[in-house]
XYZ file of C-alpha atoms in Angstrom:
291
model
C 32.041 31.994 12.979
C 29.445 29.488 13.881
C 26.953 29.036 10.946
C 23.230 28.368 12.415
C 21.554 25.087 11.538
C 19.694 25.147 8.059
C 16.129 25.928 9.088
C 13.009 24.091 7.560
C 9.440 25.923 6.338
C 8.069 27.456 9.195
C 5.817 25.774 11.139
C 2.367 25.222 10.333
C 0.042 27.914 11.844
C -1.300 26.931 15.243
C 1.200 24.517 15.558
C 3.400 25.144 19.123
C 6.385 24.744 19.966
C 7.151 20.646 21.200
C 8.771 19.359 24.471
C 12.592 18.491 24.810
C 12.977 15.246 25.513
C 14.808 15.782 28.968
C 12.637 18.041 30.987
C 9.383 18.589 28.709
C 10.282 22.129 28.812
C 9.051 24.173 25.545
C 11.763 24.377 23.005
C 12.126 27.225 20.978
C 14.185 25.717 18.035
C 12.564 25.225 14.962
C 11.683 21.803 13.901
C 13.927 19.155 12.791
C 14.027 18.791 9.072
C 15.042 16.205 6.879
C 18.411 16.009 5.431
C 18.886 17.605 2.160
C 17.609 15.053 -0.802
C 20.775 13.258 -2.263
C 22.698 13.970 0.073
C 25.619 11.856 2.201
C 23.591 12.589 4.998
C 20.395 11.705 3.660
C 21.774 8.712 2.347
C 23.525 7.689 6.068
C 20.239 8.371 7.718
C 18.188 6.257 5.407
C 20.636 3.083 4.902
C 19.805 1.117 8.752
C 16.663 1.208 8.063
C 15.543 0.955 4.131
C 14.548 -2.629 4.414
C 11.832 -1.532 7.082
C 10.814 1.727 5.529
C 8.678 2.067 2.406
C 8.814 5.472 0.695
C 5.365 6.728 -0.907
C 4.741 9.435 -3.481
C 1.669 10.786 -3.917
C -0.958 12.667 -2.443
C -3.889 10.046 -1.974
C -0.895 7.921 -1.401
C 0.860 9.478 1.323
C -2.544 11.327 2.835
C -3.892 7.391 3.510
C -0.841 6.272 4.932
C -0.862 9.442 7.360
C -4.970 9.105 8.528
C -4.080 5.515 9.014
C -1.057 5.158 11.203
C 0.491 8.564 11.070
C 2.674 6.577 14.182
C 4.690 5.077 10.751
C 5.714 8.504 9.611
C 9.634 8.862 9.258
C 10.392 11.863 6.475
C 8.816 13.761 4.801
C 9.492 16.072 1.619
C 7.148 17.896 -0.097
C 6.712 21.000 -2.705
C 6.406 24.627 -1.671
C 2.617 24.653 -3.396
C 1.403 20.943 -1.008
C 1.881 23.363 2.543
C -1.441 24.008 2.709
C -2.760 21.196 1.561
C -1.149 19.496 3.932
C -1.255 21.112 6.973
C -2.178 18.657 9.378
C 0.562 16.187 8.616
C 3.208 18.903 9.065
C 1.698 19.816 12.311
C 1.807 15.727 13.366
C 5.359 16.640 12.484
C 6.545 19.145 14.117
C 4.539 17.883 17.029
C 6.139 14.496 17.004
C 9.580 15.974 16.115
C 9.103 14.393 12.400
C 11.990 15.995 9.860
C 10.274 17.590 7.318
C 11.626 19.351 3.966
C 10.143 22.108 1.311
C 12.274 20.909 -1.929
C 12.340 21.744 -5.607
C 10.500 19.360 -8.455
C 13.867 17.840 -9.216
C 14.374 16.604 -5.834
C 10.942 15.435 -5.519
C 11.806 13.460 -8.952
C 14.634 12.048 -7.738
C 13.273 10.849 -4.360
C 10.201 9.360 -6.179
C 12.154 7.973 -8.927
C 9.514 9.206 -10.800
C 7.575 12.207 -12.118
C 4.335 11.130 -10.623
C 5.085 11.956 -6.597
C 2.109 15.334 -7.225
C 4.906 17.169 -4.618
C 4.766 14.450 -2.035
C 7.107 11.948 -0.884
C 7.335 10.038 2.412
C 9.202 7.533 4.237
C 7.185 4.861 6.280
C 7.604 1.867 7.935
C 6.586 -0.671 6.311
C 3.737 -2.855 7.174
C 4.721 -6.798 7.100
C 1.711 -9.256 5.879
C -0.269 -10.435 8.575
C -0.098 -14.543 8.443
C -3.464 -16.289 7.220
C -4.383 -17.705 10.918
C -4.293 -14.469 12.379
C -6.582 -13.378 9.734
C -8.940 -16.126 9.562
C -9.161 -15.927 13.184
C -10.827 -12.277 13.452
C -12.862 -12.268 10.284
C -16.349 -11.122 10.997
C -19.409 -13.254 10.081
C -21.197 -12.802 7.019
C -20.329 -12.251 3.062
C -16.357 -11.636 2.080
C -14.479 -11.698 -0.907
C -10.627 -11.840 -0.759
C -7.932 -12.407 -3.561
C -5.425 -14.947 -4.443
C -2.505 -13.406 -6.176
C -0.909 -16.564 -7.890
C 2.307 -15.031 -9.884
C 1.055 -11.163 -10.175
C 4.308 -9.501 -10.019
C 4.348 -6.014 -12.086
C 3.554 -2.952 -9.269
C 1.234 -1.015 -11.663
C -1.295 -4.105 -11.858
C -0.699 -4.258 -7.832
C -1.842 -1.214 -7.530
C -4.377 -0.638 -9.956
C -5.755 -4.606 -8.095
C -5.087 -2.665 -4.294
C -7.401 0.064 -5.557
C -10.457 -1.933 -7.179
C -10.023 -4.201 -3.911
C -10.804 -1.041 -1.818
C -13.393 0.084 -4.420
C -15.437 -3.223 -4.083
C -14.825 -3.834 0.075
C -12.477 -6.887 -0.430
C -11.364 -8.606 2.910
C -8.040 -8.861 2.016
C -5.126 -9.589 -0.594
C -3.833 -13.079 -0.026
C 0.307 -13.801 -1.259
C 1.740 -16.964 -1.695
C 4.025 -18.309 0.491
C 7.191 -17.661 -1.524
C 5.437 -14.451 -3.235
C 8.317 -11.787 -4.005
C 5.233 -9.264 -4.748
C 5.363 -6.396 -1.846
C 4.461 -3.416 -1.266
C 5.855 -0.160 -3.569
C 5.726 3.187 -3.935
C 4.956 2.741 -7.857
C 2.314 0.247 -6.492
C 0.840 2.533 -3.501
C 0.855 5.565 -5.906
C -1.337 3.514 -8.223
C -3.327 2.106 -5.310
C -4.388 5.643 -4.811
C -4.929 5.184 -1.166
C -6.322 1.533 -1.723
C -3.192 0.573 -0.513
C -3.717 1.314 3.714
C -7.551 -0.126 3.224
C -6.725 -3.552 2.414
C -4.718 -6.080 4.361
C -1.734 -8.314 3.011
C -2.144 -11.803 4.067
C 0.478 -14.205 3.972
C -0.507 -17.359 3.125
C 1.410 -21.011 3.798
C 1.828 -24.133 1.793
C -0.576 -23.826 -0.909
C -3.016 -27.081 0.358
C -2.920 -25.791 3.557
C -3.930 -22.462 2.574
C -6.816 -23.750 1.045
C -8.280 -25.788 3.732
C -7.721 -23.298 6.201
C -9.836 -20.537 3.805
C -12.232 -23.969 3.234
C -12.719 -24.335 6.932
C -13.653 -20.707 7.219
C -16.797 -21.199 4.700
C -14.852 -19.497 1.457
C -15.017 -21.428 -2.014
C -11.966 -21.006 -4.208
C -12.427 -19.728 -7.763
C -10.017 -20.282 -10.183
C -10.379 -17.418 -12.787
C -9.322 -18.891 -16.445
C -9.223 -17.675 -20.508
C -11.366 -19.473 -20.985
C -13.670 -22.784 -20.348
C -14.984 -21.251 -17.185
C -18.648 -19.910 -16.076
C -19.914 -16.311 -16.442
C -18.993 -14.735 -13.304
C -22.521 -12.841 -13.825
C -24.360 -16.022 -14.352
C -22.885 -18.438 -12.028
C -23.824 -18.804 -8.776
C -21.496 -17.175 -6.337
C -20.338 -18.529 -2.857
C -21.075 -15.535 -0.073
C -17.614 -16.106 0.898
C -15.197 -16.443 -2.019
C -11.768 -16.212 -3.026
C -10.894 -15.045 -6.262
C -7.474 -16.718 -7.755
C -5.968 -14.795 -10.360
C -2.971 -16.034 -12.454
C 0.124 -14.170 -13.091
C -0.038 -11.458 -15.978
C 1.629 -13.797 -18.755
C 2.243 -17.239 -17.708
C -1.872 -17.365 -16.046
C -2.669 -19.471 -13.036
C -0.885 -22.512 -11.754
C -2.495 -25.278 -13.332
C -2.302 -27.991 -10.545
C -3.698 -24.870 -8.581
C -6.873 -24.190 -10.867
C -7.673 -27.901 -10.963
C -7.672 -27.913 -6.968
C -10.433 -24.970 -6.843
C -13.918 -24.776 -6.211
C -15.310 -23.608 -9.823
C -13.822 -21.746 -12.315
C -15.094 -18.432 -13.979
C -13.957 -16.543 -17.509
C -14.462 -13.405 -18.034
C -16.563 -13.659 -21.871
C -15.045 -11.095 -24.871
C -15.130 -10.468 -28.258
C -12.270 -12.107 -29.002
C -10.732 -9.125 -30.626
C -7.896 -9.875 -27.722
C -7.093 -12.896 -26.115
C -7.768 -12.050 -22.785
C -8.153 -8.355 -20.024
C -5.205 -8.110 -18.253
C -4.913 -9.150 -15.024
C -6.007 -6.055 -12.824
C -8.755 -5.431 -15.118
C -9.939 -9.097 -14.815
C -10.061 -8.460 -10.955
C -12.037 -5.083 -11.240
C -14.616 -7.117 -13.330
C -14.810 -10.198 -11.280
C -15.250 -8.099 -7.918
C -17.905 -6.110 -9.574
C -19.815 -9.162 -10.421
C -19.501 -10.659 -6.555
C -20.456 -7.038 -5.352
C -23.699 -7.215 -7.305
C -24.551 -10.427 -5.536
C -24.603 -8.687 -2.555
């Protein structure tokens, strides 16, 4: 006895039925749908690709990623209680013949790899670092602020840095050369849609880098313990690029010396220094009220 294929939610309301590929004749089937989480067949269909694909978790997360460049859209698994929520995604899918699958929390867990996926988790393609001349060459005119990440390696910082970056209007996040920092779900999640609003820049050999940002009108700012100016009180370059140091080792020193001016962020003392995605929320806030 032939068993039918295992059906997905039904289709969002209003959405019709999509084309066959052959003849662009109606098809009445219902819409493809992921394989089931865990699965061999999950695991067969993801394996070519996982290098390319990125998988997100979380609403603001995955919602950004979608009104952005839905185009990137590969799975998609959600809870039974995000369907309405998320409506117009599963209509891009069934549209688009996107496979789509209502799961339980545990699979949701799994996918995520962690408890904070708010019943949402996609697979995208992954967006690749544009490189710095591509960058510098369709800037607009007038007052930017980018970042430096020299060393930043921990995803939660990432994010939590992606998200004040989007907060503040920064041009974009600049990573070193030889920079293993990418991308994450952990790091997107955190981002809380920060993550689609700010381009990754790649940037070359680090003396390079610098006169290429120089010859665009940007000062470098080497952001220190201590030593530095007040970021509030010092004079601030329209066009500036913010250096920040890895979370325990700090910046590269030959690096720091090679900068325009250097700024520390002034405490009580009580701790030796803010962390490095709380530095950057500070330091962006003080260029912002330049502006």
């Amino acid at each position: 006895m032939r068993r039918d294929p295992p059906r997905g939610p039904r289709p969002p309301a209003g959405a019709g039925p999509w084309d066959r590929a052959s003849g662009g004749r109606a098809a009445s089937r219902p819409p493809p749908v992921a394989a089931p989480p865990g699965s061999r067949e999950e695991a067969a269909a993801s394996r070519p690709e996982r290098a390319a694909e990125l998988r997100l978790y979380g609403l603001n997360a995955v919602r950004a990623a979608f009104a952005r460049r839905p185009q990137a859209l590969r799975k998609l698994y959600l809870s039974e209680a995000r369907i309405p929520a998320l409506q117009p995604l599963l209509k891009w899918c069934v549209a688009h013949r996107i496979g789509y699958r209502v799961v339980g929390e545990d699979d949701l867990h799994r996918l995520a790899g962690s408890g904070h996926h708010e019943g949402v988790v996609a697979d995208v393609l992954r967006e690749e670092p544009s490189p710095l001349s591509n960058w510098l060459r369709d800037l607009p005119a007038g007052p930017l602020c980018a970042l430096w990440l020299d060393g930043v390696g921990n995803p939660h910082n990432f994010g939590a840095i992606l998200r004040s970056a989007a907060h503040f209007g920064v041009a974009a996040v600049l990573l070193p050369k030889h920079s293993p920092l990418a991308l994450s779900g952990a790091a997107a999640r955190v981002a809380e849609g920060g993550a689609e609003a700010v381009p990754l820049v790649r940037l070359g050999r680090a003396d390079n880098a610098a006169a290429q940002l120089r010859g665009a009108g940007f000062a470098l700012a080497a952001t220190v313990v201590e030593g530095g100016a007040d970021p509030f009180a010092a004079p601030l370059p329209e066009r500036l690029v913010y250096v920040l140091g890895a979370e325990g080792e700090g910046m590269d020193r030959e690096l720091a010396a090679a900068c325009d001016l250097r700024l520390s962020i002034a405490g009580t003392g009580a701790v030796e220094s803010l962390n490095v995605a709380a530095a950057t929320a500070v330091l962006l806030a003080a260029w912002r009220a330049r502006r």
